[in-house]
Short mmCIF file of C-alpha atoms in Angstrom, two decimals:
data_model
loop_
_atom_site.label_atom_id
_atom_site.label_comp_id
_atom_site.label_asym_id
_atom_site.label_seq_id
_atom_site.Cartn_x
_atom_site.Cartn_y
_atom_site.Cartn_z
CA MET D 130 0.00 -0.01 0.01
CA ARG D 131 2.77 2.44 1.00
CA GLU D 132 4.75 1.64 -2.17
CA LEU D 133 1.69 1.76 -4.30
CA LEU D 134 0.90 5.23 -3.06
CA ALA D 135 4.45 6.40 -3.49
CA GLU D 136 4.49 5.07 -7.03
CA ALA D 137 1.16 6.66 -7.92
CA ALA D 138 2.33 9.98 -6.42
CA PHE D 139 5.58 10.02 -8.31
CA GLU D 140 3.96 9.10 -11.64
CA LEU D 141 1.63 12.01 -11.16
CA PHE D 142 4.43 14.44 -10.11
CA MET D 143 6.20 13.60 -13.34
CA GLU D 144 3.02 14.01 -15.44
CA ARG D 145 1.52 17.06 -13.87
CA GLY D 146 4.29 18.53 -11.81
CA PHE D 147 4.41 18.50 -7.96
CA GLU D 148 2.24 21.59 -7.44
CA GLY D 149 -0.28 20.41 -10.01
CA THR D 150 -0.92 17.19 -8.20
CA THR D 151 -3.29 16.90 -5.26
CA VAL D 152 -3.55 14.21 -2.68
CA ASP D 153 -6.96 13.40 -4.15
CA ASP D 154 -5.34 12.79 -7.56
CA ILE D 155 -2.82 10.40 -5.89
CA VAL D 156 -5.39 8.35 -4.06
CA ALA D 157 -7.60 8.16 -7.18
CA ARG D 158 -4.64 6.85 -9.19
CA ALA D 159 -3.79 4.37 -6.41
CA GLY D 160 -7.43 3.34 -6.05
CA VAL D 161 -7.51 3.90 -2.33
CA GLY D 162 -9.21 6.33 0.12
CA ARG D 163 -7.75 9.65 1.15
CA ARG D 164 -7.24 8.58 4.65
CA SER D 165 -4.89 5.81 3.48
CA PHE D 166 -2.56 8.36 2.12
CA PHE D 167 -2.21 10.26 5.40
CA ARG D 168 -1.82 6.98 7.26
CA TYR D 169 1.50 6.53 5.48
CA PHE D 170 2.61 10.03 4.62
CA PRO D 171 2.24 13.12 6.73
CA SER D 172 2.41 15.32 3.60
CA LYS D 173 2.75 15.20 -0.17
CA GLU D 174 6.48 15.98 0.25
CA ASP D 175 6.93 12.84 2.22
CA ALA D 176 5.65 10.72 -0.60
CA VAL D 177 8.55 11.99 -2.79
CA PHE D 178 11.03 10.69 -0.25
CA PRO D 179 9.38 7.51 1.00
CA ASP D 180 12.59 5.81 2.19
CA HIS D 181 14.30 8.43 4.36
CA GLU D 182 12.54 7.48 7.53
CA ARG D 183 13.64 3.85 7.18
CA CYS D 184 17.07 5.01 6.20
CA LEU D 185 17.32 7.29 9.26
CA ALA D 186 16.17 4.32 11.35
CA ASP D 187 18.77 2.07 9.81
CA MET D 188 21.50 4.66 10.40
CA THR D 189 20.52 5.07 14.04
CA GLU D 190 20.43 1.33 14.60
CA TYR D 191 23.84 0.91 12.94
CA LEU D 192 25.30 3.63 15.07
CA GLU D 193 23.83 2.25 18.29
CA ARG D 194 25.69 -0.94 17.70
CA ALA D 195 28.91 0.89 16.70
CA THR D 196 30.32 1.37 20.16
CA SER D 197 33.93 0.62 19.18
CA GLY D 198 36.18 1.30 16.26
CA ASP D 199 37.31 4.67 14.83
CA PRO D 200 34.36 7.05 15.23
CA LEU D 201 35.17 8.74 11.94
CA ASP D 202 35.14 5.48 10.07
CA ARG D 203 31.80 4.72 11.72
CA VAL D 204 30.10 7.90 10.59
CA CYS D 205 31.50 7.50 7.08
CA GLU D 206 30.00 3.91 7.01
CA ALA D 207 26.72 5.33 8.34
CA ALA D 208 26.59 7.90 5.54
CA ARG D 209 27.00 5.05 3.06
CA ILE D 210 23.68 3.66 4.20
CA VAL D 211 22.02 6.74 2.68
CA LEU D 212 24.11 6.36 -0.53
CA ARG D 213 22.97 2.74 -0.89
CA MET D 214 19.29 3.83 -0.60
CA TYR D 215 19.79 6.04 -3.63
CA ALA D 216 21.97 3.59 -5.53
CA ALA D 217 19.47 0.85 -5.04
CA ASN D 218 17.05 2.61 -7.46
CA PRO D 219 19.17 4.75 -9.89
CA VAL D 220 16.35 5.61 -12.33
CA PHE D 221 13.97 6.82 -9.58
CA SER D 222 16.86 8.61 -7.80
CA VAL D 223 17.82 10.60 -10.90
CA ARG D 224 14.15 11.53 -11.69
CA ARG D 225 13.56 12.66 -8.13
CA TYR D 226 16.85 14.62 -8.07
CA ARG D 227 15.56 16.58 -11.14
CA LEU D 228 12.08 17.08 -9.72
CA THR D 229 13.61 18.32 -6.45
CA ARG D 230 15.69 20.90 -8.31
CA GLU D 231 12.54 22.34 -9.75
CA VAL D 232 10.26 22.46 -6.66
CA PRO D 233 11.35 24.80 -3.82
CA GLY D 234 9.14 22.97 -1.37
CA LEU D 235 10.97 19.74 -2.00
CA ARG D 236 14.40 21.32 -1.66
CA THR D 237 13.27 22.69 1.71
CA TYR D 238 12.04 19.22 2.66
CA GLU D 239 15.24 17.71 1.58
CA LEU D 240 17.27 20.22 3.66
CA SER D 241 15.31 19.09 6.75
CA VAL D 242 16.07 15.49 6.06
CA VAL D 243 19.77 16.13 5.43
CA ARG D 244 19.85 18.08 8.69
CA ARG D 245 18.33 15.03 10.54
CA TYR D 246 21.09 12.74 9.13
CA GLU D 247 23.71 15.42 10.21
CA ARG D 248 22.25 15.57 13.73
CA THR D 249 22.26 11.78 13.96
CA LEU D 250 25.91 11.60 13.02
CA ALA D 251 26.79 14.46 15.34
CA GLY D 252 24.95 12.87 18.18
CA TYR D 253 26.86 9.70 17.72
CA LEU D 254 30.25 11.46 17.62
CA ARG D 255 29.33 13.47 20.74
CA GLY D 256 28.51 10.21 22.49
CA ARG D 257 31.77 8.60 21.53
CA TRP D 258 33.89 11.59 22.46
CA GLY D 259 31.97 12.36 25.64
CA ASP D 260 33.81 14.94 27.64
CA ALA D 261 36.85 15.34 25.38
CA PRO D 262 37.87 18.97 24.92
CA ASP D 263 35.72 20.48 22.16
CA GLY D 264 34.03 17.06 21.74
CA SER D 265 30.70 18.62 20.88
CA LEU D 266 32.22 21.20 18.52
CA ARG D 267 34.31 18.51 16.69
CA ALA D 268 31.26 16.27 16.51
CA GLU D 269 29.20 18.97 14.77
CA VAL D 270 31.96 20.14 12.44
CA ILE D 271 32.90 16.59 11.37
CA ALA D 272 29.22 15.52 10.96
CA ALA D 273 28.72 18.55 8.65
CA ALA D 274 31.82 17.71 6.65
CA VAL D 275 30.91 14.14 6.26
CA VAL D 276 27.41 15.03 5.12
CA ALA D 277 28.77 17.64 2.66
CA ALA D 278 31.29 15.21 1.24
CA HIS D 279 28.63 12.49 0.92
CA ASN D 280 26.29 14.91 -0.82
CA ASN D 281 28.99 16.15 -3.13
CA GLY D 282 29.72 12.53 -4.34
CA LEU D 283 26.02 11.67 -4.45
CA ARG D 284 25.12 14.81 -6.47
CA SER D 285 27.96 14.17 -8.96
CA TRP D 286 26.53 10.74 -9.57
CA LEU D 287 22.97 11.96 -9.82
CA ARG D 288 23.89 14.76 -12.10
CA SER D 289 25.66 12.40 -14.39
CA GLY D 290 22.39 10.54 -14.77
CA ALA D 291 23.63 7.72 -12.48
CA VAL D 292 26.37 6.73 -14.81
CA GLY D 293 29.09 4.74 -13.11
CA ASP D 294 29.44 3.52 -9.56
CA ALA D 295 27.93 5.87 -7.01
CA GLU D 296 30.11 4.36 -4.27
CA VAL D 297 33.32 5.47 -6.09
CA ALA D 298 32.26 9.11 -6.14
CA VAL D 299 31.16 9.01 -2.52
CA ASP D 300 34.16 7.10 -1.24
CA HIS D 301 36.49 9.53 -2.93
CA ALA D 302 34.69 12.44 -1.19
CA LEU D 303 34.65 10.81 2.19
CA ALA D 304 38.35 9.96 1.85
CA LEU D 305 39.16 13.67 1.82
CA VAL D 306 37.32 14.18 5.12
CA ARG D 307 38.97 11.17 6.63
CA GLU D 308 42.31 12.18 5.47
CA VAL D 309 42.03 15.54 7.04
CA TRP D 310 40.60 14.42 10.31
CA SER D 311 41.76 10.84 10.74
CA ARG D 312 44.20 9.94 13.43
CA THR D 313 45.13 6.52 12.22
CA PRO D 314 48.52 6.23 10.47
CA ASP D 315 48.45 3.95 7.48
CA ARG D 316 51.67 4.46 5.59
CA PRO D 317 55.21 4.46 6.84
CA VAL D 318 57.38 7.52 6.96
CA THR D 319 60.51 7.31 9.04
CA VAL D 320 59.88 8.70 12.45
CA LEU D 321 62.62 8.37 15.13
CA ASP D 322 62.92 9.31 18.77
CA GLY D 323 65.93 11.25 19.77
CA ALA D 324 67.25 14.01 21.99
CA ASP D 325 68.47 17.49 21.25
CA GLY D 326 71.67 19.00 22.51
CA ASP D 327 70.12 19.68 25.93
CA GLY D 328 68.86 16.19 26.29
CA ARG D 329 65.24 17.02 25.65
CA GLU D 330 63.29 14.36 23.88
CA VAL D 331 62.59 15.12 20.21
CA VAL D 332 60.99 13.40 17.36
CA VAL D 333 62.87 13.23 14.08
CA MET D 334 61.05 12.55 10.89
CA VAL D 335 62.47 11.85 7.43
CA ALA D 336 60.09 11.91 4.47
CA PRO D 337 60.65 11.99 0.75
CA ARG D 338 60.14 15.49 -0.71
CA GLY D 339 56.76 15.52 -2.34
CA ALA D 340 55.32 13.05 0.16
CA PRO D 341 51.58 13.57 0.64
CA LEU D 342 51.38 15.80 3.62
CA TRP D 343 48.40 14.04 5.22
CA ARG D 344 50.05 10.59 5.06
CA VAL D 345 53.10 12.06 6.88
CA VAL D 346 50.82 13.66 9.44
CA ARG D 347 49.31 10.36 10.40
CA GLN D 348 52.71 9.05 11.27
CA LEU D 349 53.67 12.09 13.12
CA GLU D 350 50.54 12.23 15.16
CA SER D 351 51.15 9.17 17.19
CA ALA D 352 54.88 10.06 17.48
CA LEU D 353 54.07 13.46 18.95
CA ALA D 354 51.42 11.93 21.20
CA GLU D 355 49.31 15.00 20.56
CA THR D 356 45.93 15.42 19.01
CA PRO D 357 44.34 18.39 17.30
CA ALA D 358 41.71 18.64 19.92
CA ALA D 359 44.18 18.80 22.77
CA GLU D 360 45.83 21.94 21.44
CA MET Q 153 8.49 50.99 7.76
CA ARG Q 154 10.36 47.75 7.39
CA GLU Q 155 11.67 47.90 10.95
CA LEU Q 156 8.31 49.02 12.30
CA LEU Q 157 6.67 45.98 10.77
CA ALA Q 158 9.41 43.61 11.97
CA GLU Q 159 9.07 44.97 15.51
CA ALA Q 160 5.22 44.73 15.48
CA ALA Q 161 5.51 41.18 14.13
CA PHE Q 162 7.99 40.14 16.76
CA GLU Q 163 5.99 41.64 19.64
CA LEU Q 164 2.91 39.73 18.52
CA PHE Q 165 4.82 36.43 18.10
CA MET Q 166 6.00 36.79 21.66
CA GLU Q 167 2.55 37.59 22.84
CA ARG Q 168 0.40 35.17 20.91
CA GLY Q 169 2.95 32.73 19.45
CA PHE Q 170 3.97 32.54 15.84
CA GLU Q 171 1.09 30.39 14.64
CA GLY Q 172 -1.43 32.46 16.56
CA THR Q 173 -0.42 35.70 14.79
CA THR Q 174 -1.73 36.61 11.36
CA VAL Q 175 -0.35 39.13 8.94
CA ASP Q 176 -3.54 41.12 9.58
CA ASP Q 177 -2.72 41.25 13.25
CA ILE Q 178 0.77 42.54 12.35
CA VAL Q 179 -0.34 45.31 10.05
CA ALA Q 180 -3.02 46.40 12.55
CA ARG Q 181 -0.43 46.66 15.25
CA ALA Q 182 1.94 48.55 12.92
CA GLY Q 183 -0.91 50.77 11.78
CA VAL Q 184 -0.30 50.11 8.02
CA GLY Q 185 -2.03 48.31 5.19
CA ARG Q 186 -1.70 44.63 4.37
CA ARG Q 187 0.11 45.26 1.12
CA SER Q 188 2.79 47.15 2.95
CA PHE Q 189 3.73 43.97 4.78
CA PHE Q 190 4.23 41.97 1.65
CA ARG Q 191 6.19 44.75 0.00
CA TYR Q 192 8.83 44.15 2.60
CA PHE Q 193 8.43 40.51 3.55
CA PRO Q 194 7.53 37.60 1.28
CA SER Q 195 6.11 35.70 4.22
CA LYS Q 196 5.51 35.83 7.99
CA GLU Q 197 8.75 33.82 8.47
CA ASP Q 198 10.79 36.49 6.76
CA ALA Q 199 9.56 39.02 9.34
CA VAL Q 200 11.26 36.99 12.07
CA PHE Q 201 14.59 37.20 10.31
CA PRO Q 202 14.55 40.64 8.82
CA ASP Q 203 18.36 41.05 8.55
CA HIS Q 204 19.42 37.90 6.70
CA GLU Q 205 18.94 39.30 3.26
CA ARG Q 206 21.11 42.30 4.01
CA CYS Q 207 23.63 40.10 5.74
CA LEU Q 208 23.83 37.75 2.71
CA ALA Q 209 24.32 40.75 0.49
CA ASP Q 210 27.04 42.01 2.84
CA MET Q 211 28.73 38.67 2.83
CA THR Q 212 28.54 38.41 -0.99
CA GLU Q 213 29.96 41.95 -1.36
CA TYR Q 214 32.78 41.21 1.00
CA LEU Q 215 33.76 38.07 -0.78
CA GLU Q 216 33.62 39.75 -4.19
CA ARG Q 217 36.32 42.09 -3.08
CA ALA Q 218 38.30 39.31 -1.36
CA THR Q 219 40.25 38.22 -4.44
CA SER Q 220 43.52 37.63 -2.56
CA GLY Q 221 44.64 36.32 0.82
CA ASP Q 222 44.16 32.94 2.27
CA PRO Q 223 40.75 31.69 1.07
CA LEU Q 224 40.04 29.91 4.37
CA ASP Q 225 40.71 33.12 6.30
CA ARG Q 226 38.38 34.94 4.00
CA VAL Q 227 35.42 32.57 4.50
CA CYS Q 228 35.98 32.67 8.32
CA GLU Q 229 35.86 36.47 8.15
CA ALA Q 230 32.77 36.28 5.95
CA ALA Q 231 31.06 34.00 8.53
CA ARG Q 232 31.85 36.63 11.27
CA ILE Q 233 29.59 39.07 9.37
CA VAL Q 234 26.64 36.78 10.29
CA LEU Q 235 27.83 36.65 13.92
CA ARG Q 236 28.05 40.41 14.11
CA MET Q 237 24.44 40.67 12.96
CA TYR Q 238 23.36 38.51 15.89
CA ALA Q 239 25.72 40.18 18.33
CA ALA Q 240 24.48 43.64 17.41
CA ASN Q 241 21.11 42.86 19.07
CA PRO Q 242 21.65 40.32 21.81
CA VAL Q 243 18.28 40.55 23.44
CA PHE Q 244 16.37 40.16 20.16
CA SER Q 245 18.69 37.38 19.06
CA VAL Q 246 18.16 35.32 22.24
CA ARG Q 247 14.40 35.74 22.09
CA ARG Q 248 14.33 34.83 18.41
CA TYR Q 249 16.54 31.78 19.12
CA ARG Q 250 14.06 30.54 21.70
CA LEU Q 251 11.05 31.22 19.43
CA THR Q 252 12.74 29.34 16.58
CA ARG Q 253 13.30 26.30 18.74
CA GLU Q 254 9.57 26.18 19.32
CA VAL Q 255 8.23 26.69 15.81
CA PRO Q 256 9.08 24.01 13.23
CA GLY Q 257 8.33 26.32 10.36
CA LEU Q 258 10.89 28.83 11.66
CA ARG Q 259 13.45 26.10 12.01
CA THR Q 260 12.92 25.13 8.42
CA TYR Q 261 13.14 28.73 7.28
CA GLU Q 262 16.41 28.97 9.24
CA LEU Q 263 17.79 25.93 7.61
CA SER Q 264 17.20 27.48 4.16
CA VAL Q 265 18.94 30.61 5.24
CA VAL Q 266 21.90 28.69 6.63
CA ARG Q 267 22.09 26.77 3.38
CA ARG Q 268 22.29 30.03 1.46
CA TYR Q 269 25.20 31.21 3.55
CA GLU Q 270 26.96 27.86 3.00
CA ARG Q 271 26.45 28.04 -0.78
CA THR Q 272 27.78 31.59 -0.85
CA LEU Q 273 30.95 30.50 1.04
CA ALA Q 274 31.33 27.40 -1.14
CA GLY Q 275 30.87 29.35 -4.32
CA TYR Q 276 33.57 31.73 -3.21
CA LEU Q 277 36.04 28.87 -2.39
CA ARG Q 278 35.25 27.21 -5.74
CA GLY Q 279 36.06 30.45 -7.49
CA ARG Q 280 39.30 30.85 -5.65
CA TRP Q 281 40.42 27.22 -6.23
CA GLY Q 282 39.22 27.04 -9.81
CA ASP Q 283 40.38 23.88 -11.45
CA ALA Q 284 42.48 22.61 -8.57
CA PRO Q 285 42.00 18.91 -7.94
CA ASP Q 286 38.94 18.31 -5.89
CA GLY Q 287 38.47 22.12 -5.73
CA SER Q 288 34.66 21.89 -5.71
CA LEU Q 289 34.64 19.05 -3.19
CA ARG Q 290 36.99 20.88 -0.84
CA ALA Q 291 34.92 24.03 -1.31
CA GLU Q 292 31.73 22.34 -0.24
CA VAL Q 293 33.26 20.41 2.66
CA ILE Q 294 35.12 23.42 4.14
CA ALA Q 295 32.11 25.72 3.66
CA ALA Q 296 29.99 23.21 5.59
CA ALA Q 297 32.66 22.90 8.29
CA VAL Q 298 33.00 26.74 8.70
CA VAL Q 299 29.19 27.08 8.92
CA ALA Q 300 28.87 24.23 11.41
CA ALA Q 301 31.67 25.75 13.58
CA HIS Q 302 30.18 29.22 13.37
CA ASN Q 303 26.73 27.98 14.31
CA ASN Q 304 28.23 25.91 17.22
CA GLY Q 305 29.83 29.03 18.66
CA LEU Q 306 26.74 31.22 18.01
CA ARG Q 307 24.39 28.67 19.52
CA SER Q 308 26.51 28.36 22.66
CA TRP Q 309 26.39 32.10 23.05
CA LEU Q 310 22.54 32.27 22.38
CA ARG Q 311 21.90 29.32 24.80
CA SER Q 312 23.82 31.09 27.53
CA GLY Q 313 21.36 34.03 27.10
CA ALA Q 314 24.07 36.08 25.27
CA VAL Q 315 26.36 36.13 28.26
CA GLY Q 316 29.97 37.04 27.43
CA ASP Q 317 31.46 37.83 24.06
CA ALA Q 318 29.92 36.11 21.07
CA GLU Q 319 33.10 36.56 19.09
CA VAL Q 320 35.13 34.55 21.51
CA ALA Q 321 32.91 31.48 21.22
CA VAL Q 322 32.79 31.70 17.37
CA ASP Q 323 36.48 32.45 17.04
CA HIS Q 324 37.38 29.41 19.12
CA ALA Q 325 35.09 27.31 16.94
CA LEU Q 326 36.49 28.67 13.63
CA ALA Q 327 40.03 28.19 14.86
CA LEU Q 328 39.42 24.40 14.94
CA VAL Q 329 38.45 24.42 11.31
CA ARG Q 330 41.35 26.67 10.32
CA GLU Q 331 43.80 24.60 12.26
CA VAL Q 332 42.78 21.44 10.44
CA TRP Q 333 42.55 22.88 6.98
CA SER Q 334 44.98 25.81 7.07
CA ARG Q 335 48.12 25.79 5.00
CA THR Q 336 49.89 28.70 6.44
CA PRO Q 337 52.90 27.94 8.73
CA ASP Q 338 52.93 30.17 11.76
CA ARG Q 339 55.33 28.56 14.27
CA PRO Q 340 58.82 27.32 13.63
CA VAL Q 341 59.78 23.68 13.83
CA THR Q 342 63.11 22.72 12.46
CA VAL Q 343 62.76 21.43 8.87
CA LEU Q 344 65.90 20.72 6.82
CA ASP Q 345 66.43 19.54 3.27
CA GLY Q 346 68.69 16.58 2.82
CA ALA Q 347 69.26 13.45 0.80
CA ASP Q 348 68.90 9.76 1.60
CA GLY Q 349 71.50 7.07 0.80
CA ASP Q 350 70.43 6.86 -2.79
CA GLY Q 351 70.79 10.59 -3.30
CA ARG Q 352 67.02 11.21 -3.33
CA GLU Q 353 65.98 14.50 -1.83
CA VAL Q 354 64.35 14.14 1.60
CA VAL Q 355 62.91 16.43 4.16
CA VAL Q 356 64.15 16.11 7.75
CA MET Q 357 62.02 17.44 10.58
CA VAL Q 358 62.87 17.75 14.24
CA ALA Q 359 60.11 18.71 16.62
CA PRO Q 360 59.94 18.53 20.44
CA ARG Q 361 57.90 15.57 21.65
CA GLY Q 362 54.49 16.83 22.57
CA ALA Q 363 54.55 19.59 20.01
CA PRO Q 364 51.04 20.34 18.65
CA LEU Q 365 50.63 18.26 15.60
CA TRP Q 366 48.91 20.87 13.56
CA ARG Q 367 51.61 23.43 14.19
CA VAL Q 368 54.14 21.02 12.91
CA VAL Q 369 52.03 20.22 9.93
CA ARG Q 370 51.96 23.80 8.74
CA GLN Q 371 55.79 23.87 8.74
CA LEU Q 372 55.94 20.55 6.88
CA GLU Q 373 53.43 21.47 4.29
CA SER Q 374 55.51 24.02 2.55
CA ALA Q 375 58.59 21.93 2.92
CA LEU Q 376 56.99 18.96 1.22
CA ALA Q 377 55.56 21.24 -1.45
CA GLU Q 378 52.48 19.15 -1.39
CA THR Q 379 48.92 19.95 -0.56
CA PRO Q 380 46.14 17.73 0.71
CA ALA Q 381 44.18 18.18 -2.50
CA ALA Q 382 47.08 17.09 -4.61
CA GLU Q 383 47.12 13.61 -3.21
#
């Protein structure tokens, strides 16, 4: 019933436009009563995005179980749940993307949904970082960055008409955020302990000229035993 | 006239609630005709945020002139234009913050405004970075991070009832974003050029154990002649 209504609604939006379609039109097309519509969807806008509620629930459930591991990895993985929802139905996703560009009310609706994802991710990070200095600030900034990166990759894919692999575009975008914020070294650069002329402990690093800065940083971070938040 | 209408509107929203106030109530209180209201405000929501249009225009104008200097510094400075609008009228800002928390329609309106600021900042960064690798992606991610940081600082100040200096909270939040993304070295760490056993150029760095990672990074970045985006 829910899917039937969403399909009827979307067909009509494509035929007559979003503003030109009433809930009465939708229930007539679906062959059900008006009250059935509102049982499933609070508004006409909700029928355009029938999967976000489930997707938010899936994300919340995933994060509730994600009590260990790198928090940044976890939120990137959680963002991919949204991507997979779009990628599961490329034709519908592209059409909806185009419809949303044209209808201000749908763009506003979408902003609200995006904000809910962002708050979910930020809430998770806040929980993981607890009372760490600037934990709440970092949670909000990183959640916003993850969502912006995800949406940049998703939009590229949608704008292309869903050509190619959506995951590639989004993974590339998320990698930028992870690279900037991650604390986990993953590629060796020579880092040695030592002492300066006055016997103070120092860290000596040797890296090839042209080495990617952020790879070097990961190595250094653990060596310096210092985090950005602790500054 | 515009200010008179905004004041009358806000008084009524505080007295009767946002939903309980009509445009007719507002024009009656202000002693003007109904058409005057709509000449200044497209909707009742706009009357709650009478300064955002001017603020967006100020931000756009500032960024149009900001053709040199560090792009990240520029967007942080542009974000402060919004802060100063709130800080110029603390009592009104705090009341409006509380009203907005209670009225879903105002929250949605606010989301749209925030999104416009974010797009303005991202558009500027995209323009500055032009065809740099991932220029557009970085522009969107950094704009989102700057907006999230700004709003985190602004909300802390509003939640406190506008106690203390709003700029301090926001500067602290923006500093986190700048520290993570900035490319400008500002504190010396010893970085030397050298060569490894095979004659390849290397960079040798010596830093005190416990040195703040991100200060070290700034020094390294220019030495490695490599940027995060170029990876």
